[in-house]
Tab-separated table of C-alpha atoms in Angstrom:
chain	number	residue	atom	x	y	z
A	252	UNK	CA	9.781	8.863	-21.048
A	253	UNK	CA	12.815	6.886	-19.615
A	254	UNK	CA	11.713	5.686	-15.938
A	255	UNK	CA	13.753	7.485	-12.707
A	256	UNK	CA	13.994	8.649	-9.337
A	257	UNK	CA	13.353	11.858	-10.775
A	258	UNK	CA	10.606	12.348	-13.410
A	259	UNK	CA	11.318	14.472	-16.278
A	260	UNK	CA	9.640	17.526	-15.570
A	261	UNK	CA	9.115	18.445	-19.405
A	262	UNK	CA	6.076	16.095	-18.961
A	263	UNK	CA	4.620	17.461	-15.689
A	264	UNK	CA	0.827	18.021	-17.195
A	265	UNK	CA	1.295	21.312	-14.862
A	266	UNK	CA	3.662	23.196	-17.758
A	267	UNK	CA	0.491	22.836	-20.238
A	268	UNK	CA	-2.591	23.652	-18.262
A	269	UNK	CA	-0.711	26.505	-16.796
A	270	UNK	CA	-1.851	26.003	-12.978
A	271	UNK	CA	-0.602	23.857	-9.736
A	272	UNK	CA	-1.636	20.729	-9.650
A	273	UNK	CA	-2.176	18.264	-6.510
A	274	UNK	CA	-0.576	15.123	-7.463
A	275	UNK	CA	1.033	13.801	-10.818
A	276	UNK	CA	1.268	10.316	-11.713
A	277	UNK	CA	4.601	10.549	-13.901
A	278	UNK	CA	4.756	6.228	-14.262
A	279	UNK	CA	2.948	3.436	-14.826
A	280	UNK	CA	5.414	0.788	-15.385
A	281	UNK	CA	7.915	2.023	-12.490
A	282	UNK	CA	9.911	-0.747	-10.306
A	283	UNK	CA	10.173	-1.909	-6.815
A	284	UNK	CA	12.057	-4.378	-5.030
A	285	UNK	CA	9.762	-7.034	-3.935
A	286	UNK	CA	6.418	-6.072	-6.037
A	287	UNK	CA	6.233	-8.014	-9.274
A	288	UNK	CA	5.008	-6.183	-12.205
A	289	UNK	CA	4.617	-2.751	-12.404
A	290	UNK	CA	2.999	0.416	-10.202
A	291	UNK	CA	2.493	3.237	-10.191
A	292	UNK	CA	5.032	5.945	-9.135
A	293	UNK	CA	3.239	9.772	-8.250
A	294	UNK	CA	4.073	13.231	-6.839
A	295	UNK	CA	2.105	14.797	-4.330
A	296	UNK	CA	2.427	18.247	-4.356
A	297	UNK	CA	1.500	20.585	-1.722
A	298	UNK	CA	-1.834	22.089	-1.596
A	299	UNK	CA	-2.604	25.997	-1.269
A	300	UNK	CA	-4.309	27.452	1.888
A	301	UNK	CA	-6.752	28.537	-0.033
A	302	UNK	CA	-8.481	25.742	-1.337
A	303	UNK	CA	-12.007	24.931	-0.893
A	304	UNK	CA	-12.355	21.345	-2.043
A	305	UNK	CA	-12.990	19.440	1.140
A	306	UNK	CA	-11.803	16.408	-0.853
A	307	UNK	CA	-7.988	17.087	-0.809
A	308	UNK	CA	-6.036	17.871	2.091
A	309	UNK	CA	-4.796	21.081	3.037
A	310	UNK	CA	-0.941	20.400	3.517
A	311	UNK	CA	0.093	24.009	3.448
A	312	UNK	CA	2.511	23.489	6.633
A	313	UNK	CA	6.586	24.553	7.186
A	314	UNK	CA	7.210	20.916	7.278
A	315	UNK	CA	4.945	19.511	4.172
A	316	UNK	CA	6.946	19.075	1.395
A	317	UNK	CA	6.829	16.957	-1.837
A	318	UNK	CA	7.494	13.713	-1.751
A	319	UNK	CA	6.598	10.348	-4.324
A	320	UNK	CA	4.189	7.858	-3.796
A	321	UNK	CA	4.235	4.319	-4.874
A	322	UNK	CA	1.508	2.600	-5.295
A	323	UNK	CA	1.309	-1.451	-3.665
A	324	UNK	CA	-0.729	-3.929	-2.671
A	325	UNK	CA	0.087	-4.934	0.536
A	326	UNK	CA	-1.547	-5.758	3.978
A	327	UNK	CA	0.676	-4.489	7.322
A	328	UNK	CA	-0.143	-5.240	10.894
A	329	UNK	CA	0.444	-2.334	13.384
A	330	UNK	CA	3.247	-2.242	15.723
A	331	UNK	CA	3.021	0.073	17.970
A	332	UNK	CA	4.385	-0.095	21.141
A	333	UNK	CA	1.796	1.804	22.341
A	334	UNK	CA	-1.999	1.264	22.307
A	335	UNK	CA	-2.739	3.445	19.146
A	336	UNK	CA	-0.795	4.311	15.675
A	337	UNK	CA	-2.474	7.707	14.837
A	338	UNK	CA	-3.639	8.184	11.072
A	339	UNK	CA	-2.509	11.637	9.752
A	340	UNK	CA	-4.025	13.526	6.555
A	341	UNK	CA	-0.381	13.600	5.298
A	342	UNK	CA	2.795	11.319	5.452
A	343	UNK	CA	4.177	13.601	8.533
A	344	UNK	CA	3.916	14.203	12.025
A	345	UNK	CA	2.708	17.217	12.312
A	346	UNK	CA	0.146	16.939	10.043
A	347	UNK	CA	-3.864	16.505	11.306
A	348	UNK	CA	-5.146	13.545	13.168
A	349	UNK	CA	-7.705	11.549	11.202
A	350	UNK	CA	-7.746	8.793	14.079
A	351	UNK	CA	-5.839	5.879	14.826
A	352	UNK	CA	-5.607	2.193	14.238
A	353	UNK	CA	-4.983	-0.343	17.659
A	354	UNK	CA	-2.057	-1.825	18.352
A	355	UNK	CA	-1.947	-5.365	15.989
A	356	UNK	CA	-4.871	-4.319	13.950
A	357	UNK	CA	-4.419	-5.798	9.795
A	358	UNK	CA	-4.490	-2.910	7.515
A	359	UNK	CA	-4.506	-2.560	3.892
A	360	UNK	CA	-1.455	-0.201	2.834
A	361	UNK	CA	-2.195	1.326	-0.480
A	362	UNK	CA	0.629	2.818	-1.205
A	363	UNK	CA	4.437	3.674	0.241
A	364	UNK	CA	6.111	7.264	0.149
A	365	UNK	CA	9.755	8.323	-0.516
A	366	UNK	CA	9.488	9.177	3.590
A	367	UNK	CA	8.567	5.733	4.816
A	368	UNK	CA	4.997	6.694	5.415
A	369	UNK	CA	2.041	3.730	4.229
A	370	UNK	CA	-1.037	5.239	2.770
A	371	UNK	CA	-4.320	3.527	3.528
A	372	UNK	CA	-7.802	4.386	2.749
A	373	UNK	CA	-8.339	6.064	6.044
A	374	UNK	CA	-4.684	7.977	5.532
A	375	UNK	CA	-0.606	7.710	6.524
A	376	UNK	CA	0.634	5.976	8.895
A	377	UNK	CA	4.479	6.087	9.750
A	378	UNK	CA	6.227	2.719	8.546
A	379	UNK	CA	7.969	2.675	11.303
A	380	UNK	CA	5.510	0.888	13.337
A	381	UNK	CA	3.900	-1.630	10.659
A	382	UNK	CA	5.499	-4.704	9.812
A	383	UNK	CA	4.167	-7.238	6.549
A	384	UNK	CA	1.793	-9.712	7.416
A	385	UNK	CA	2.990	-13.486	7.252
A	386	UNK	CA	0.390	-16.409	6.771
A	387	UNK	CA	0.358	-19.699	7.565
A	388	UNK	CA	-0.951	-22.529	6.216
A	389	UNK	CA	-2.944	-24.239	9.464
A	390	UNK	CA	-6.185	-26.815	9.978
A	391	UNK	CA	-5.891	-28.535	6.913
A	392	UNK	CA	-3.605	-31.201	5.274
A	393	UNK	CA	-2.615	-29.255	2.335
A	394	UNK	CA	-3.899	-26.072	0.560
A	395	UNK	CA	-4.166	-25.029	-2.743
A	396	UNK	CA	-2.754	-22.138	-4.074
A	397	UNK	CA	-4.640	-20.413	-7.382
A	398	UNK	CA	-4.309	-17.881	-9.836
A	399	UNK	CA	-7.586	-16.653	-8.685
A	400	UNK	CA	-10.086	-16.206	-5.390
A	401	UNK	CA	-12.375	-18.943	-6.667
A	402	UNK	CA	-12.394	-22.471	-5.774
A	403	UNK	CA	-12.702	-23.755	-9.469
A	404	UNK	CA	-9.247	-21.717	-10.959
A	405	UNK	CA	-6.496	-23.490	-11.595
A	406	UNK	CA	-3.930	-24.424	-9.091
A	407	UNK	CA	-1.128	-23.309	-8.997
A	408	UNK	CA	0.520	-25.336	-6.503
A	409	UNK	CA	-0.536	-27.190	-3.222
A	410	UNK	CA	0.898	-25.679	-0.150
A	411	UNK	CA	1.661	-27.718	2.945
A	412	UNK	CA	0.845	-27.226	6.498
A	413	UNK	CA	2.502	-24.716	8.476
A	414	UNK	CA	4.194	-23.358	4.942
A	415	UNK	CA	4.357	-19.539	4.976
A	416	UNK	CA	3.238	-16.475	2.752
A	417	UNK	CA	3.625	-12.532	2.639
A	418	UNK	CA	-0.416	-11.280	2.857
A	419	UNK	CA	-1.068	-9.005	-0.359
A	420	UNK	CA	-5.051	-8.352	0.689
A	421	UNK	CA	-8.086	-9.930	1.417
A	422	UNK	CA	-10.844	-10.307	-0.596
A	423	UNK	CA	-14.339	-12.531	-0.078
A	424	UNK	CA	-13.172	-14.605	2.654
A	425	UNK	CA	-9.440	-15.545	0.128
A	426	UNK	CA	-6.279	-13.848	0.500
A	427	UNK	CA	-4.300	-12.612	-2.557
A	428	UNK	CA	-0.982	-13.874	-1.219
A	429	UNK	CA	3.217	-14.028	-2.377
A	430	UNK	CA	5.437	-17.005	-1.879
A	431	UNK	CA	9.118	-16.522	-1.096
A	432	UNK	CA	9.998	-17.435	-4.568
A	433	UNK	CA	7.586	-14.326	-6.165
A	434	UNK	CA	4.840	-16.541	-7.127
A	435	UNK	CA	1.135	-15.128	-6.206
A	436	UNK	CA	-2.035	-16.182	-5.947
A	437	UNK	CA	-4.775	-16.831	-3.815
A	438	UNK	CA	-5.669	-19.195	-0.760
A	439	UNK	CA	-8.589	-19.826	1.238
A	440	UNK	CA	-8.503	-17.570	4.322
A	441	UNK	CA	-10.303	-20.209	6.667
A	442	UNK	CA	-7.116	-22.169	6.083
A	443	UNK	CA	-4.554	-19.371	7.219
A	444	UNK	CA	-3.706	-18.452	10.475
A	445	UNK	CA	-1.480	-14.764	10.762
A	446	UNK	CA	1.958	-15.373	12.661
C-alpha cells in the first residue's frame, strides 16, 4: 500500500475480522524527519467502556480521540518547570495519572504521537516539557565511535573531546548515539557527560 498521512482504510485488519480493534499498525517502512531508516507508523483507537482486559487502557473519555503513533528510538530529558511531569495512560490531559517522572530525569521515549505526546514504557508524557538529550565527549583524549556496543566492532570514526551527539538509548553501560551528519553508532557511556 502507498505510504501516507492517512492509511488506506481498505487494509484496516478491522473490515475482515468484523470487530473494533485497539491499535493498527498500517506501516512498517513509514518516514520521519530526523530518524534514519524506517518505523513504524500505528493507530490507536479508542477503547470501549466495557472492556475487561486490564492490559489496555480504558480511553473511553469526551476528549480521547484517535490519533497515530510513531514509533522511535530516542532518549528525552524532562523539562518541567515544575518538580514533576505526570505520566498519563493516554497522550492527553485528562486522561489517568500513572505517576510522574522528576524534573531532569533521562527517559527512554518509545514512540511520538500526531498530538506531540512521547510514549514511554511507564506511559505519555506531553512533549512539551522534554527536550533530546545531547552528549558529550569528556575525560578522555578521543573516543571511538562503533557500529556496535562492544569494544571489539569496528570503528566507525574517533570522536574528539568535547564533540557532541543526539542520545538514541542506553544499553550495558554504551549509548546508541546520532552525529549531526546522521551517522549512528555506539560510544562508551563512561566517556560521555549529558549537557
Amino acid at each position: 500500500m502507498d505510504l501516507s498521512i492517512n492509511p488506506n482504510e481498505q487494509y484496516n485488519p478491522k473490515n475482515t475480522i468484523a470487530r473494533e480493534i485497539y491499535a493498527w499498525q498500517y506501516t512498517s517502512s513509514g518516514q520521519v524527519p530526523g530518524i534514519i531508516g524506517n518505523v513504524d507508523i500505528n493507530i490507536l483507537y479508542n477503547v470501549s467502556s466495557s472492556n475487561t482486559n486490564s492490559d489496555i487502557p480504558n480511553t473511553n473519555s469526551s476528549t480521547s480521540s484517535s490519533f497515530t503513533e510513531t514509533s522511535i528510538t530516542l532518549l528525552g530529558k524532562i523539562t518541567t518547570t515544575s518538580s514533576n511531569l505526570t505520566i498519563r495512560s493516554q497522550p492527553n490531559t485528562t486522561s489517568s495519572s500513572l505517576g510522574y517522572y522528576t524534573k531532569a530525569s533521562i527517559v527512554q521515549l518509545t514512540a511520538k504521537t500526531s498530538n506531540g505526546w512521547y510514549r514511554t514504557d511507564r506511559g505519555y508524557i506531553s512533549g512539551s516539557y522534554v527536550s533530546t538529550v545531547t552528549g558529550q565527549v569528556y575525560n578522555c583524549g578521543g573516543l571511538n565511535f562503533r557500529t556496535s556496543p562492544d569494544p571489539g566492532a569496528t570503528v566507525i570514526k574517533t570522536m574528539k573531546p568535547a564533540d557532541e551527539m543526539m542520545l538514541l538509548k542506553e544499553e550495558n553501560g554504551w549509548y546508541n548515539a546520532k552525529l549531526n551528519d546522521g551517522t549512528i553508532g555506539w560510544v562508551s557511556k563512561k566517556y560521555i557527560r549529558i549537557l
